PDB file of C-alpha atoms in Angstrom:
ATOM      1  CA  ALA A   1       8.557   1.756   5.708  1.00 71.00           C
ATOM      2  CA  PRO A   2       5.574  -0.475   5.934  1.00 79.00           C
ATOM      3  CA  TYR A   3       5.738  -1.781   2.311  1.00 80.00           C
ATOM      4  CA  GLY A   4       9.498  -2.508   2.686  1.00 83.00           C
ATOM      5  CA  VAL A   5       8.950  -4.459   5.895  1.00 84.00           C
ATOM      6  CA  ALA A   6       6.039  -6.448   4.422  1.00 85.00           C
ATOM      7  CA  GLY A   7       8.092  -7.101   1.181  1.00 85.00           C
ATOM      8  CA  ARG A   8      11.113  -8.189   3.180  1.00 87.00           C
ATOM      9  CA  ALA A   9       9.046 -10.600   5.232  1.00 87.00           C
ATOM     10  CA  TRP A  10       7.541 -12.141   2.166  1.00 88.00           C
ATOM     11  CA  LEU A  11      10.870 -12.524   0.563  1.00 89.00           C
ATOM     12  CA  ASP A  12      12.411 -14.078   3.736  1.00 90.00           C
ATOM     13  CA  ALA A  13       9.534 -16.594   3.893  1.00 89.00           C
ATOM     14  CA  LEU A  14      10.353 -17.926   0.391  1.00 90.00           C
ATOM     15  CA  PRO A  15      12.436 -21.038   0.104  1.00 93.00           C
ATOM     16  CA  ARG A  16      16.059 -19.981  -0.649  1.00 91.00           C
ATOM     17  CA  SER A  17      15.784 -21.533  -4.145  1.00 92.00           C
ATOM     18  CA  ASP A  18      12.818 -19.271  -5.004  1.00 91.00           C
ATOM     19  CA  ARG A  19      14.342 -16.006  -3.906  1.00 90.00           C
ATOM     20  CA  PRO A  20      15.675 -13.777  -6.641  1.00 89.00           C
ATOM     21  CA  ASN A  21      19.480 -13.851  -7.167  1.00 88.00           C
ATOM     22  CA  LYS A  22      19.721 -10.020  -7.295  1.00 89.00           C
ATOM     23  CA  GLN A  23      17.554  -7.604  -5.250  1.00 89.00           C
ATOM     24  CA  VAL A  24      17.455  -3.851  -5.518  1.00 89.00           C
ATOM     25  CA  VAL A  25      16.041  -1.945  -2.609  1.00 89.00           C
ATOM     26  CA  ALA A  26      14.025   1.144  -3.698  1.00 92.00           C
ATOM     27  CA  GLU A  27      13.803   4.282  -1.579  1.00 92.00           C
ATOM     28  CA  ASN A  28       9.934   3.781  -1.408  1.00 90.00           C
ATOM     29  CA  VAL A  29       7.112   1.949  -3.048  1.00 89.00           C
ATOM     30  CA  ALA A  30       6.772   4.517  -5.823  1.00 92.00           C
ATOM     31  CA  GLN A  31      10.281   4.132  -6.857  1.00 95.00           C
ATOM     32  CA  ALA A  32       9.954   0.275  -6.844  1.00 93.00           C
ATOM     33  CA  PHE A  33       6.800   0.634  -9.132  1.00 94.00           C
ATOM     34  CA  HIS A  34       8.902   2.930 -11.344  1.00 95.00           C
ATOM     35  CA  PHE A  35      11.651   0.373 -11.588  1.00 95.00           C
ATOM     36  CA  ALA A  36       9.316  -2.317 -12.731  1.00 92.00           C
ATOM     37  CA  LYS A  37       7.279  -0.123 -15.048  1.00 92.00           C
ATOM     38  CA  THR A  38      10.345   1.172 -16.874  1.00 95.00           C
ATOM     39  CA  GLY A  39      11.769  -2.346 -17.224  1.00 93.00           C
ATOM     40  CA  ASN A  40      14.741  -1.678 -15.012  1.00 93.00           C
ATOM     41  CA  ALA A  41      13.561  -4.389 -12.712  1.00 92.00           C
ATOM     42  CA  LYS A  42      11.995  -7.737 -13.658  1.00 91.00           C
ATOM     43  CA  ALA A  43       9.589  -7.636 -10.781  1.00 90.00           C
ATOM     44  CA  ALA A  44       8.747  -5.428  -7.868  1.00 92.00           C
ATOM     45  CA  LEU A  45       6.701  -5.529  -4.691  1.00 90.00           C
ATOM     46  CA  VAL A  46       4.308  -2.549  -5.015  1.00 91.00           C
ATOM     47  CA  ALA A  47       0.889  -1.280  -3.828  1.00 88.00           C
ATOM     48  CA  LEU A  48      -2.152  -2.739  -5.536  1.00 89.00           C
ATOM     49  CA  SER A  49      -3.514   0.802  -5.654  1.00 89.00           C
ATOM     50  CA  GLN A  50      -0.655   1.829  -7.882  1.00 91.00           C
ATOM     51  CA  LEU A  51      -1.450  -0.994 -10.273  1.00 93.00           C
ATOM     52  CA  LEU A  52      -5.102  -0.065 -10.384  1.00 91.00           C
ATOM     53  CA  ALA A  53      -4.369   3.632 -10.826  1.00 89.00           C
ATOM     54  CA  GLU A  54      -2.042   2.885 -13.681  1.00 91.00           C
ATOM     55  CA  SER A  55      -4.675   0.391 -15.266  1.00 93.00           C
ATOM     56  CA  VAL A  56      -2.039  -2.365 -15.289  1.00 93.00           C
ATOM     57  CA  PRO A  57      -3.892  -5.409 -16.713  1.00 95.00           C
ATOM     58  CA  PRO A  58      -4.490  -8.142 -14.069  1.00 93.00           C
ATOM     59  CA  ASP A  59      -2.590 -10.715 -16.036  1.00 95.00           C
ATOM     60  CA  GLU A  60       0.581  -8.576 -15.489  1.00 93.00           C
ATOM     61  CA  TYR A  61       0.585  -8.866 -11.785  1.00 93.00           C
ATOM     62  CA  GLN A  62      -0.005 -11.289  -8.994  1.00 91.00           C
ATOM     63  CA  THR A  63      -1.598 -10.217  -5.652  1.00 89.00           C
ATOM     64  CA  LEU A  64      -0.370 -11.819  -2.468  1.00 85.00           C
ATOM     65  CA  SER A  65      -2.883 -13.421  -0.123  1.00 82.00           C
ATOM     66  CA  ASP A  66      -3.365 -12.182   3.444  1.00 78.00           C
ATOM     67  CA  THR A  67      -1.440 -15.304   4.599  1.00 84.00           C
ATOM     68  CA  GLU A  68       1.534 -14.540   2.463  1.00 84.00           C
ATOM     69  CA  LEU A  69       2.020 -10.977   3.611  1.00 81.00           C
ATOM     70  CA  PRO A  70       1.840  -9.184   6.916  1.00 78.00           C
ATOM     71  CA  PRO A  71      -0.947  -6.529   7.045  1.00 78.00           C
ATOM     72  CA  ILE A  72       0.062  -2.900   6.251  1.00 80.00           C
ATOM     73  CA  VAL A  73      -1.717  -0.833   8.650  1.00 80.00           C
ATOM     74  CA  GLN A  74      -1.943   2.828   7.926  1.00 79.00           C
ATOM     75  CA  SER A  75      -3.336   5.580  10.226  1.00 78.00           C
ATOM     76  CA  SER A  76      -4.663   9.026  10.027  1.00 76.00           C
ATOM     77  CA  VAL A  77      -4.264  11.787  12.479  1.00 76.00           C
ATOM     78  CA  ARG A  78      -5.548  15.401  12.852  1.00 74.00           C
ATOM     79  CA  ILE A  79      -2.908  17.872  13.973  1.00 75.00           C
ATOM     80  CA  ALA A  80      -4.190  20.599  16.127  1.00 71.00           C
ATOM     81  CA  ARG A  81      -2.629  24.130  16.099  1.00 72.00           C
ATOM     82  CA  ASN A  82      -3.192  25.888  19.360  1.00 71.00           C
ATOM     83  CA  GLY A  83      -5.416  23.075  20.450  1.00 66.00           C
ATOM     84  CA  TYR A  84      -7.892  23.560  17.555  1.00 66.00           C
ATOM     85  CA  CYS A  85      -8.422  21.038  14.748  1.00 68.00           C
ATOM     86  CA  GLN A  86     -12.035  21.548  13.950  1.00 69.00           C
ATOM     87  CA  ASP A  87     -11.232  22.734  10.418  1.00 74.00           C
ATOM     88  CA  ALA A  88      -9.875  19.195   9.656  1.00 77.00           C
ATOM     89  CA  THR A  89     -12.929  17.529  10.989  1.00 80.00           C
ATOM     90  CA  PRO A  90     -14.971  17.472   7.695  1.00 86.00           C
ATOM     91  CA  VAL A  91     -12.084  16.042   5.809  1.00 84.00           C
ATOM     92  CA  TYR A  92     -11.437  13.391   8.457  1.00 82.00           C
ATOM     93  CA  GLU A  93     -15.148  12.409   8.677  1.00 86.00           C
ATOM     94  CA  PHE A  94     -15.293  12.155   4.828  1.00 90.00           C
ATOM     95  CA  LEU A  95     -12.321   9.788   4.830  1.00 87.00           C
ATOM     96  CA  LEU A  96     -14.236   7.583   7.183  1.00 86.00           C
ATOM     97  CA  SER A  97     -17.588   7.875   5.315  1.00 90.00           C
ATOM     98  CA  MET A  98     -19.080   4.919   3.428  1.00 90.00           C
ATOM     99  CA  LYS A  99     -18.571   6.663   0.172  1.00 93.00           C
ATOM    100  CA  ALA A 100     -14.773   7.308   0.736  1.00 91.00           C
ATOM    101  CA  GLN A 101     -14.349   3.782   2.215  1.00 89.00           C
ATOM    102  CA  ALA A 102     -16.045   2.228  -0.888  1.00 90.00           C
ATOM    103  CA  ARG A 103     -13.603   4.191  -3.157  1.00 90.00           C
ATOM    104  CA  LEU A 104     -10.602   3.221  -1.091  1.00 88.00           C
ATOM    105  CA  SER A 105     -11.738  -0.491  -1.418  1.00 86.00           C
ATOM    106  CA  GLN A 106     -11.838  -0.072  -5.178  1.00 87.00           C
ATOM    107  CA  LEU A 107      -8.341   1.134  -5.046  1.00 86.00           C
ATOM    108  CA  GLY A 108      -7.203  -2.017  -3.379  1.00 82.00           C
ATOM    109  CA  TYR A 109      -7.245  -0.909   0.331  1.00 84.00           C
ATOM    110  CA  ARG A 110      -9.108  -2.629   3.131  1.00 80.00           C
ATOM    111  CA  SER A 111     -10.617  -0.901   6.114  1.00 76.00           C
ATOM    112  CA  VAL A 112     -10.475  -1.935   9.642  1.00 65.00           C
ATOM    113  CA  GLU A 113     -12.871  -1.170  12.443  1.00 61.00           C
ATOM    114  CA  ARG A 114     -12.741   2.479  13.308  1.00 53.00           C
ATOM    115  CA  GLU A 115     -11.175   3.122  16.710  1.00 48.00           C
ATOM    116  CA  GLN A 116     -13.395   5.104  19.023  1.00 42.00           C
TER     117      GLN A 116
END
């Protein structure tokens, strides 16, 4: 999973003395967030979008810089049934619109140049 790979890379880059003594691997980023939110983990590597969606105060988390964390690249696809995917086109185009990209940015995501 992309968050797990990025989190592992970040932990591995820490000096051994800074690494947590005990680590729990969650099934997914949502479960990692749940562990931290409920107090079952002292800390967790989670998505910024989760923190923003839950209105977690900024003084309760620390974001990692682009140099500390490998990028997490996510993609979208349209699945065609019988060679036809026109019904998905409006949704796909909306996700790539300026309005949707602005909202995604507010949620902590960054966009990359759209592939042609």
